[in-house]
């Protein structure tokens, strides 16, 4: 790929591909406003957080304004992995404990501390298994998990599973809607009860919003809002820089004060003026172009279209998600729910040959994920639905 434009990527022969999986290019590939902000600030000066600059304060304030109280203290770094790494370091320092609680199927980044809480990696190829200081609760999957159905009863049952494991947690790290685990939306009431259990045991709650934050889920700006909770620490990455490497941890003044034990947190590039200019431009684009509303409305249209496809294709076991964070789970048999990974891979390839980009995820590799840039329109959704219908028909033939 040599160029980007809105929801499209353009390859070296000039072919245009509709990008339905790039959730980093949140406000569109090569967004002119973001590029202009980056270029203007790089032309003026780039320094680091040892020097004062208004952009740093303005960006921290802009993030704090969008988060519920008392989340208002920001730390900046360069990747989602670093953000989760720091959030867990803060939790360890503040609680004086090491125990971490995570959800089966979860992924939280590439540092050793992140891998330790990422069953997606430690339980996968090359993984060394679950570390002794980590507890793994069942994946709150209403379609395939141990408690079925998107009901508060099932949400409470998953929270009870989690509570039964908790001992002396430093923190519970989770995504309010799970990404690498296969576009899983936990049942209602799950996080409310899970957070309460963790807090009763003296632990902190970390919400990883690296993939789902910033309006993607449509109904809310943050994923955790869909579960009616307020975390103690929030981690951000991918979309906040629209491709420019930047990330953040936001926490409460109380937790930040307890973390300030003299060791200090230092990141050379985190919060530099160019990154902050980019971050501010991304937020302005989301607001001015009403991209959260677009995610909600286009997402609803797309999900309805996927459900129509499912009605005529027995291969589709489940269509799910919110806003522009959707998943299609393919099964060989709707009763046994036997995963259909080869079929999912086939569909991704067929759709790609017609210049629409998708990919698969989930522990069984049978979930087609849809998380396009938020500039995705109804016409783009119809293009995707048309290509999916063709591929499903070819598979059935
Ligand atoms: N958290 C989640 C939920 C992620 O999906 C990822 C990356 N896939 C990360 C954290 C790590 O982000 P990065 O690769 O930017 O370090």
CSV table of C-alpha atoms and ligand atoms in Angstrom, one decimal:
chain,number,residue,atom,x,y,z
A,1,UNK,CA,0.0,0.0,0.0
A,2,UNK,CA,1.5,3.3,-1.0
A,3,UNK,CA,-1.3,5.8,-0.3
A,4,UNK,CA,-4.3,6.3,1.9
A,5,UNK,CA,-7.5,8.3,1.5
A,6,UNK,CA,-10.4,8.2,4.0
A,7,UNK,CA,-11.5,4.6,4.2
A,8,UNK,CA,-9.4,3.5,1.2
A,9,UNK,CA,-5.9,2.2,0.8
A,10,UNK,CA,-4.3,2.5,-2.6
A,11,UNK,CA,-1.6,0.0,-3.7
A,12,UNK,CA,1.4,0.4,-5.9
A,13,UNK,CA,-0.6,-0.3,-9.1
A,14,UNK,CA,-3.3,2.3,-8.2
A,15,UNK,CA,-5.9,-0.2,-7.1
A,16,UNK,CA,-8.2,1.1,-4.3
A,17,UNK,CA,-9.1,-1.1,-1.4
A,18,UNK,CA,-11.9,-0.4,1.0
A,19,UNK,CA,-10.3,-0.8,4.5
A,20,UNK,CA,-12.7,-2.4,6.9
A,21,UNK,CA,-10.2,-3.4,9.6
A,22,UNK,CA,-7.9,-0.4,10.3
A,23,UNK,CA,-9.0,1.0,13.6
A,24,UNK,CA,-5.8,3.0,13.9
A,25,UNK,CA,-6.7,5.3,11.0
A,26,UNK,CA,-9.6,6.4,13.1
A,27,UNK,CA,-10.4,9.7,11.3
A,28,UNK,CA,-9.4,8.4,7.9
A,29,UNK,CA,-6.1,7.4,6.2
A,30,UNK,CA,-3.8,10.4,5.7
A,31,UNK,CA,-6.4,12.8,7.2
A,32,UNK,CA,-5.4,16.2,5.8
A,33,UNK,CA,-6.2,18.1,9.1
A,34,UNK,CA,-4.1,15.7,11.1
A,35,UNK,CA,-1.2,15.8,8.6
A,36,UNK,CA,-1.4,19.6,8.6
A,37,UNK,CA,-1.3,19.8,12.4
A,38,UNK,CA,1.7,17.4,12.5
A,39,UNK,CA,3.6,19.2,9.8
A,40,UNK,CA,2.9,22.7,11.3
A,41,UNK,CA,4.2,21.7,14.8
A,42,UNK,CA,7.1,19.7,13.4
A,43,UNK,CA,8.1,22.9,11.5
A,44,UNK,CA,7.8,25.1,14.6
A,45,UNK,CA,9.5,22.8,17.1
A,46,UNK,CA,9.5,19.4,18.6
A,47,UNK,CA,10.8,18.9,22.1
A,48,UNK,CA,9.9,16.5,25.0
A,49,UNK,CA,8.0,16.8,28.2
A,50,UNK,CA,11.1,18.3,30.0
A,51,UNK,CA,10.1,21.5,28.2
A,52,UNK,CA,6.8,23.3,28.8
A,53,UNK,CA,4.4,23.5,25.9
A,54,UNK,CA,0.8,24.5,25.7
A,55,UNK,CA,-0.2,21.6,23.5
A,56,UNK,CA,0.7,19.1,26.3
A,57,UNK,CA,-1.6,20.9,28.8
A,58,UNK,CA,-4.3,21.4,26.2
A,59,UNK,CA,-4.3,17.8,25.1
A,60,UNK,CA,-4.3,16.4,28.7
A,61,UNK,CA,-7.2,18.8,29.5
A,62,UNK,CA,-9.1,17.7,26.3
A,63,UNK,CA,-8.8,14.0,27.4
A,64,UNK,CA,-9.8,14.7,31.0
A,65,UNK,CA,-12.8,16.7,29.7
A,66,UNK,CA,-14.1,13.6,27.9
A,67,UNK,CA,-13.6,11.2,30.9
A,68,UNK,CA,-15.9,10.9,33.9
A,69,UNK,CA,-14.7,12.3,37.2
A,70,UNK,CA,-12.4,11.7,38.9
A,71,UNK,CA,-10.3,10.5,35.9
A,72,UNK,CA,-8.2,13.6,35.2
A,73,UNK,CA,-4.4,12.9,35.5
A,74,UNK,CA,-2.7,11.9,32.3
A,75,UNK,CA,0.6,10.1,31.5
A,76,UNK,CA,1.8,10.0,27.9
A,77,UNK,CA,3.8,7.3,26.1
A,78,UNK,CA,4.1,5.9,22.5
A,79,UNK,CA,2.1,2.7,22.4
A,80,UNK,CA,-0.8,0.8,23.8
A,81,UNK,CA,1.6,-1.7,25.2
A,82,UNK,CA,3.5,0.9,27.2
A,83,UNK,CA,0.2,2.3,28.4
A,84,UNK,CA,-0.9,-1.0,29.9
A,85,UNK,CA,2.6,-1.7,31.2
A,86,UNK,CA,2.5,1.6,33.1
A,87,UNK,CA,-1.1,1.2,34.3
A,88,UNK,CA,-0.1,-2.2,35.9
A,89,UNK,CA,3.0,-0.6,37.4
A,90,UNK,CA,0.9,2.1,38.9
A,91,UNK,CA,-1.5,-0.5,40.3
A,92,UNK,CA,1.4,-2.6,41.8
A,93,UNK,CA,2.9,0.5,43.4
A,94,UNK,CA,-0.3,1.8,44.8
A,95,UNK,CA,-1.6,-1.5,46.2
A,96,UNK,CA,1.8,-3.0,47.1
A,97,UNK,CA,0.6,-6.2,45.5
A,98,UNK,CA,1.5,-8.2,42.4
A,99,UNK,CA,-1.6,-10.3,41.6
A,100,UNK,CA,-3.2,-9.5,38.3
A,101,UNK,CA,-6.6,-10.6,37.0
A,102,UNK,CA,-7.4,-10.9,33.3
A,103,UNK,CA,-10.0,-12.4,31.0
A,104,UNK,CA,-9.4,-15.5,28.8
A,105,UNK,CA,-8.7,-14.6,25.2
A,106,UNK,CA,-7.5,-11.0,26.1
A,107,UNK,CA,-4.6,-9.2,24.6
A,108,UNK,CA,-3.0,-6.2,26.2
A,109,UNK,CA,0.4,-5.6,24.5
A,110,UNK,CA,3.9,-6.8,23.8
A,111,UNK,CA,6.0,-6.0,27.0
A,112,UNK,CA,6.6,-8.9,29.4
A,113,UNK,CA,4.2,-7.5,31.9
A,114,UNK,CA,1.5,-7.2,29.1
A,115,UNK,CA,2.2,-10.7,27.8
A,116,UNK,CA,1.8,-12.0,31.4
A,117,UNK,CA,-1.9,-10.8,31.3
A,118,UNK,CA,-2.6,-11.7,27.7
A,119,UNK,CA,-4.0,-15.3,27.4
A,120,UNK,CA,-4.1,-14.6,23.7
A,121,UNK,CA,-0.3,-14.9,23.8
A,122,UNK,CA,0.7,-16.9,26.8
A,123,UNK,CA,-1.8,-19.6,26.0
A,124,UNK,CA,-1.0,-19.6,22.3
A,125,UNK,CA,1.9,-20.8,20.1
A,126,UNK,CA,5.2,-20.1,21.8
A,127,UNK,CA,3.5,-19.1,25.0
A,128,UNK,CA,4.8,-20.3,28.4
A,129,UNK,CA,1.4,-20.6,30.0
A,130,UNK,CA,-0.3,-18.5,32.7
A,131,UNK,CA,2.3,-16.9,35.1
A,132,UNK,CA,1.8,-17.7,38.8
A,133,UNK,CA,0.9,-14.1,39.7
A,134,UNK,CA,-1.9,-14.0,37.1
A,135,UNK,CA,-5.5,-15.2,37.5
A,136,UNK,CA,-7.6,-15.8,34.4
A,137,UNK,CA,-11.4,-15.5,34.5
A,138,UNK,CA,-13.6,-17.1,31.8
A,139,UNK,CA,-14.2,-15.1,28.6
A,140,UNK,CA,-17.6,-13.4,29.1
A,141,UNK,CA,-18.8,-14.6,25.7
A,142,UNK,CA,-22.6,-14.7,25.4
A,143,UNK,CA,-22.5,-16.8,22.2
A,144,UNK,CA,-20.0,-19.6,23.0
A,145,UNK,CA,-19.0,-19.2,26.6
A,146,UNK,CA,-20.1,-21.1,29.7
A,147,UNK,CA,-23.0,-18.7,30.4
A,148,UNK,CA,-25.1,-18.1,27.3
A,149,UNK,CA,-27.2,-15.1,26.3
A,150,UNK,CA,-26.8,-11.3,26.5
A,151,UNK,CA,-28.7,-11.1,29.8
A,152,UNK,CA,-27.9,-9.5,33.2
A,153,UNK,CA,-28.2,-13.0,34.7
A,154,UNK,CA,-25.4,-14.3,32.5
A,155,UNK,CA,-23.4,-11.1,33.2
A,156,UNK,CA,-23.7,-11.7,36.9
A,157,UNK,CA,-22.7,-15.4,36.5
A,158,UNK,CA,-19.5,-14.4,34.7
A,159,UNK,CA,-18.8,-11.8,37.4
A,160,UNK,CA,-19.3,-14.5,40.0
A,161,UNK,CA,-16.8,-16.8,38.2
A,162,UNK,CA,-14.3,-13.9,38.4
A,163,UNK,CA,-15.0,-13.2,42.1
A,164,UNK,CA,-14.4,-16.8,43.0
A,165,UNK,CA,-10.8,-16.5,41.7
A,166,UNK,CA,-9.9,-13.2,43.3
A,167,UNK,CA,-7.5,-13.3,46.2
A,168,UNK,CA,-5.4,-10.1,46.7
A,169,UNK,CA,-5.4,-8.4,43.4
A,170,UNK,CA,-3.3,-5.4,42.4
A,171,UNK,CA,-5.6,-4.9,39.4
A,172,UNK,CA,-8.1,-6.4,37.0
A,173,UNK,CA,-7.3,-5.5,33.4
A,174,UNK,CA,-10.0,-5.8,30.7
A,175,UNK,CA,-11.6,-4.4,27.6
A,176,UNK,CA,-15.3,-3.6,28.0
A,177,UNK,CA,-15.7,-5.1,24.5
A,178,UNK,CA,-13.0,-7.6,23.7
A,179,UNK,CA,-11.1,-7.2,20.5
A,180,UNK,CA,-8.5,-9.9,19.8
A,181,UNK,CA,-10.7,-12.4,21.7
A,182,UNK,CA,-13.1,-12.2,18.7
A,183,UNK,CA,-15.2,-9.0,18.9
A,184,UNK,CA,-16.9,-10.1,22.1
A,185,UNK,CA,-19.5,-7.9,23.9
A,186,UNK,CA,-19.9,-9.2,27.4
A,187,UNK,CA,-23.4,-9.5,28.8
A,188,UNK,CA,-25.0,-6.5,30.6
A,189,UNK,CA,-24.0,-6.1,34.3
A,190,UNK,CA,-20.8,-8.1,33.9
A,191,UNK,CA,-18.3,-5.3,34.5
A,192,UNK,CA,-20.4,-3.6,37.1
A,193,UNK,CA,-20.3,-6.7,39.3
A,194,UNK,CA,-16.7,-7.7,38.3
A,195,UNK,CA,-15.4,-4.2,39.2
A,196,UNK,CA,-17.3,-4.3,42.6
A,197,UNK,CA,-15.8,-7.7,43.4
A,198,UNK,CA,-12.2,-6.5,42.5
A,199,UNK,CA,-12.7,-3.4,44.6
A,200,UNK,CA,-14.0,-5.3,47.6
A,201,UNK,CA,-10.8,-7.3,47.4
A,202,UNK,CA,-8.7,-4.0,47.4
A,203,UNK,CA,-7.7,-4.1,43.7
A,204,UNK,CA,-7.9,-1.4,41.0
A,205,UNK,CA,-9.8,-1.7,37.7
A,206,UNK,CA,-7.9,-1.0,34.4
A,207,UNK,CA,-10.0,-0.4,31.3
A,208,UNK,CA,-8.0,-1.0,28.1
A,209,UNK,CA,-9.6,1.3,25.6
A,210,UNK,CA,-6.8,1.0,23.1
A,211,UNK,CA,-9.1,-0.5,20.4
A,212,UNK,CA,-12.6,0.4,21.5
A,213,UNK,CA,-12.3,4.0,22.8
A,214,UNK,CA,-12.8,7.4,21.0
A,215,UNK,CA,-16.3,6.9,19.8
A,216,UNK,CA,-15.9,3.7,17.9
A,217,UNK,CA,-18.8,1.9,19.7
A,218,UNK,CA,-21.1,4.7,18.7
A,219,UNK,CA,-23.5,4.7,21.6
A,220,UNK,CA,-20.7,6.1,23.8
A,221,UNK,CA,-17.3,7.7,23.5
A,222,UNK,CA,-15.8,5.1,25.8
A,223,UNK,CA,-16.3,1.3,25.7
A,224,UNK,CA,-16.6,1.1,29.5
A,225,UNK,CA,-19.7,3.4,29.4
A,226,UNK,CA,-21.6,0.7,27.7
A,227,UNK,CA,-21.3,-1.4,30.9
A,228,UNK,CA,-22.1,1.6,33.2
A,229,UNK,CA,-18.8,1.5,35.1
A,230,UNK,CA,-16.0,4.1,35.8
A,231,UNK,CA,-12.5,2.5,35.9
A,232,UNK,CA,-9.6,3.5,38.1
A,233,UNK,CA,-7.2,3.6,35.2
A,234,UNK,CA,-7.9,4.0,31.5
A,235,UNK,CA,-5.4,3.1,28.8
A,236,UNK,CA,-5.4,4.6,25.2
A,237,UNK,CA,-3.4,4.0,22.1
A,238,UNK,CA,-3.9,3.1,18.4
A,239,UNK,CA,-6.6,5.6,17.2
A,240,UNK,CA,-5.6,8.6,19.3
A,241,UNK,CA,-2.8,9.4,17.0
A,242,UNK,CA,-4.4,8.2,13.8
A,243,UNK,CA,-1.2,6.3,12.9
A,244,UNK,CA,1.2,8.6,14.7
A,245,UNK,CA,2.6,6.6,17.7
A,246,UNK,CA,1.1,7.9,20.8
A,247,UNK,CA,-0.7,6.5,23.9
A,248,UNK,CA,-1.9,7.6,27.3
A,249,UNK,CA,-2.9,6.4,30.8
A,250,UNK,CA,-5.5,8.5,32.7
A,251,UNK,CA,-6.2,8.0,36.3
A,252,UNK,CA,-7.5,9.8,39.4
A,253,UNK,CA,-5.6,12.4,41.4
A,254,UNK,CA,-5.6,10.1,44.4
A,255,UNK,CA,-4.0,7.2,42.6
A,256,UNK,CA,-1.5,9.5,40.8
A,257,UNK,CA,-0.5,10.9,44.2
A,258,UNK,CA,0.0,7.4,45.7
A,259,UNK,CA,2.1,6.5,42.6
A,260,UNK,CA,4.4,9.5,43.1
A,261,UNK,CA,6.9,7.7,45.4
A,262,UNK,CA,10.0,9.4,44.1
A,263,UNK,CA,10.9,6.9,41.3
A,264,UNK,CA,9.2,9.1,38.7
A,265,UNK,CA,7.8,8.2,35.3
A,266,UNK,CA,9.8,9.3,32.3
A,267,UNK,CA,9.1,8.9,28.6
A,268,UNK,CA,11.3,10.8,26.1
A,269,UNK,CA,8.7,10.9,23.3
A,270,UNK,CA,5.5,10.7,25.3
A,271,UNK,CA,3.6,14.0,25.2
A,272,UNK,CA,5.9,15.8,22.8
A,273,UNK,CA,4.3,18.8,21.1
A,274,UNK,CA,4.0,17.2,17.7
A,275,UNK,CA,2.1,14.2,19.1
A,276,UNK,CA,-0.1,16.5,21.2
A,277,UNK,CA,-0.9,18.6,18.1
A,278,UNK,CA,-1.9,15.4,16.3
A,279,UNK,CA,-4.0,14.3,19.3
A,280,UNK,CA,-5.9,17.6,19.4
A,281,UNK,CA,-6.5,17.4,15.6
A,282,UNK,CA,-7.9,13.9,15.9
A,283,UNK,CA,-10.3,15.0,18.7
A,284,UNK,CA,-11.4,18.0,16.6
A,285,UNK,CA,-12.1,15.8,13.6
A,286,UNK,CA,-14.2,13.4,15.7
A,287,UNK,CA,-16.3,16.3,16.9
A,288,UNK,CA,-16.6,18.4,13.8
A,289,UNK,CA,-17.4,15.5,11.5
A,290,UNK,CA,-19.7,13.9,14.2
A,291,UNK,CA,-17.8,10.6,13.8
A,292,UNK,CA,-19.2,9.0,17.0
A,293,UNK,CA,-22.7,9.5,15.6
A,294,UNK,CA,-21.6,8.2,12.3
A,295,UNK,CA,-20.2,5.1,14.0
A,296,UNK,CA,-23.6,4.6,15.7
A,297,UNK,CA,-25.7,5.1,12.6
A,298,UNK,CA,-23.5,3.4,10.0
A,299,UNK,CA,-22.8,0.6,12.5
A,300,UNK,CA,-26.5,0.0,13.0
A,301,UNK,CA,-27.2,-0.1,9.2
A,302,UNK,CA,-24.3,-2.5,8.7
A,303,UNK,CA,-25.3,-4.8,11.6
A,304,UNK,CA,-28.9,-5.0,10.2
A,305,UNK,CA,-27.4,-5.9,6.8
A,306,UNK,CA,-25.2,-8.6,8.3
A,307,UNK,CA,-28.2,-10.0,10.1
A,308,UNK,CA,-30.1,-10.2,6.8
A,309,UNK,CA,-27.1,-12.1,5.3
A,310,UNK,CA,-27.2,-14.4,8.3
A,311,UNK,CA,-30.9,-15.2,7.7
A,312,UNK,CA,-30.0,-16.8,4.4
A,313,UNK,CA,-26.6,-18.3,5.3
A,314,UNK,CA,-26.4,-21.1,7.9
A,315,UNK,CA,-22.6,-20.6,8.1
A,316,UNK,CA,-23.2,-17.3,10.0
A,317,UNK,CA,-23.6,-18.3,13.6
A,318,UNK,CA,-23.6,-14.9,15.2
A,319,UNK,CA,-23.4,-11.2,14.2
A,320,UNK,CA,-22.5,-8.9,17.0
A,321,UNK,CA,-21.0,-5.7,18.2
A,322,UNK,CA,-21.7,-2.0,18.5
A,323,UNK,CA,-21.1,1.0,16.3
A,324,UNK,CA,-18.1,0.3,14.0
A,325,UNK,CA,-16.9,-2.6,16.2
A,326,UNK,CA,-18.6,-5.6,14.7
A,327,UNK,CA,-17.9,-9.4,14.3
A,328,UNK,CA,-19.3,-12.2,12.3
A,329,UNK,CA,-18.8,-15.6,13.8
A,330,UNK,CA,-18.8,-18.5,11.3
A,331,UNK,CA,-19.8,-22.0,12.3
A,332,UNK,CA,-20.1,-25.3,10.4
A,333,UNK,CA,-23.3,-26.2,12.4
A,334,UNK,CA,-25.5,-23.8,14.2
A,335,UNK,CA,-26.5,-26.4,16.8
A,336,UNK,CA,-23.0,-27.6,17.8
A,337,UNK,CA,-21.4,-24.2,17.0
A,338,UNK,CA,-18.4,-26.0,15.5
A,339,UNK,CA,-16.1,-23.1,14.5
A,340,UNK,CA,-15.5,-22.6,10.7
A,341,UNK,CA,-12.0,-21.1,10.5
A,342,UNK,CA,-11.2,-22.3,6.9
A,343,UNK,CA,-14.5,-20.8,5.7
A,344,UNK,CA,-13.7,-17.5,7.5
A,345,UNK,CA,-10.3,-17.4,5.8
A,346,UNK,CA,-11.8,-18.2,2.4
A,347,UNK,CA,-14.3,-15.4,2.7
A,348,UNK,CA,-11.6,-12.9,3.8
A,349,UNK,CA,-9.6,-13.9,0.7
A,350,UNK,CA,-12.6,-13.7,-1.7
A,351,UNK,CA,-13.6,-10.3,-0.4
A,352,UNK,CA,-10.1,-9.1,-0.7
A,353,UNK,CA,-9.9,-10.2,-4.4
A,354,UNK,CA,-12.8,-7.7,-4.8
A,355,UNK,CA,-10.8,-5.0,-3.1
A,356,UNK,CA,-12.4,-5.0,0.4
A,357,UNK,CA,-10.1,-5.7,3.3
A,358,UNK,CA,-11.2,-7.8,6.3
A,359,UNK,CA,-9.5,-10.2,8.7
A,360,UNK,CA,-10.2,-12.9,11.2
A,361,UNK,CA,-9.7,-13.1,15.0
A,362,UNK,CA,-10.7,-15.0,18.1
A,363,UNK,CA,-9.3,-18.2,19.7
A,364,UNK,CA,-10.8,-20.3,16.9
A,365,UNK,CA,-9.9,-17.9,14.1
A,366,UNK,CA,-13.5,-18.1,12.9
A,367,UNK,CA,-14.6,-14.5,13.7
A,368,UNK,CA,-14.5,-11.9,10.8
A,369,UNK,CA,-13.8,-8.6,12.4
A,370,UNK,CA,-15.1,-5.3,11.1
A,371,UNK,CA,-13.5,-2.1,12.6
A,372,UNK,CA,-13.0,0.4,9.8
A,373,UNK,CA,-11.9,4.1,10.1
A,374,UNK,CA,-14.9,6.0,11.5
A,375,UNK,CA,-15.2,7.9,8.2
A,376,UNK,CA,-16.9,4.8,6.9
A,377,UNK,CA,-20.2,5.7,5.2
A,378,UNK,CA,-23.5,3.8,4.5
A,379,UNK,CA,-22.2,3.5,0.9
A,380,UNK,CA,-19.1,1.8,2.2
A,381,UNK,CA,-21.2,-0.5,4.4
A,382,UNK,CA,-23.3,-1.5,1.3
A,383,UNK,CA,-20.2,-2.2,-0.7
A,384,UNK,CA,-18.9,-4.5,2.1
A,385,UNK,CA,-22.3,-6.2,2.4
A,386,UNK,CA,-22.4,-6.8,-1.3
A,387,UNK,CA,-18.9,-8.4,-1.4
A,388,UNK,CA,-19.8,-10.5,1.7
A,389,UNK,CA,-23.0,-11.8,0.1
A,390,UNK,CA,-21.0,-12.7,-3.1
A,391,UNK,CA,-18.4,-14.6,-1.1
A,392,UNK,CA,-21.0,-16.4,1.0
A,393,UNK,CA,-22.9,-17.4,-2.1
A,394,UNK,CA,-19.7,-18.7,-3.7
A,395,UNK,CA,-18.9,-20.8,-0.6
A,396,UNK,CA,-22.4,-22.3,-0.6
A,397,UNK,CA,-22.2,-23.2,-4.3
B,1,LIG,N1,-4.4,-3.4,24.0
B,1,LIG,C1,-5.2,-3.9,23.1
B,1,LIG,C2,-6.7,-4.2,23.4
B,1,LIG,C3,-4.7,-4.1,21.8
B,1,LIG,O1,-5.5,-4.7,20.9
B,1,LIG,C4,-3.4,-3.8,21.5
B,1,LIG,C5,-2.8,-4.1,20.1
B,1,LIG,N2,-3.4,-4.9,19.3
B,1,LIG,C6,-2.6,-3.3,22.5
B,1,LIG,C7,-3.2,-3.0,23.8
B,1,LIG,C8,-1.1,-2.9,22.3
B,1,LIG,O2,-1.0,-1.8,21.5
B,1,LIG,P1,0.3,-1.6,20.7
B,1,LIG,O3,0.5,-2.7,19.7
B,1,LIG,O4,0.1,-0.2,20.0
B,1,LIG,O5,1.4,-1.5,21.7
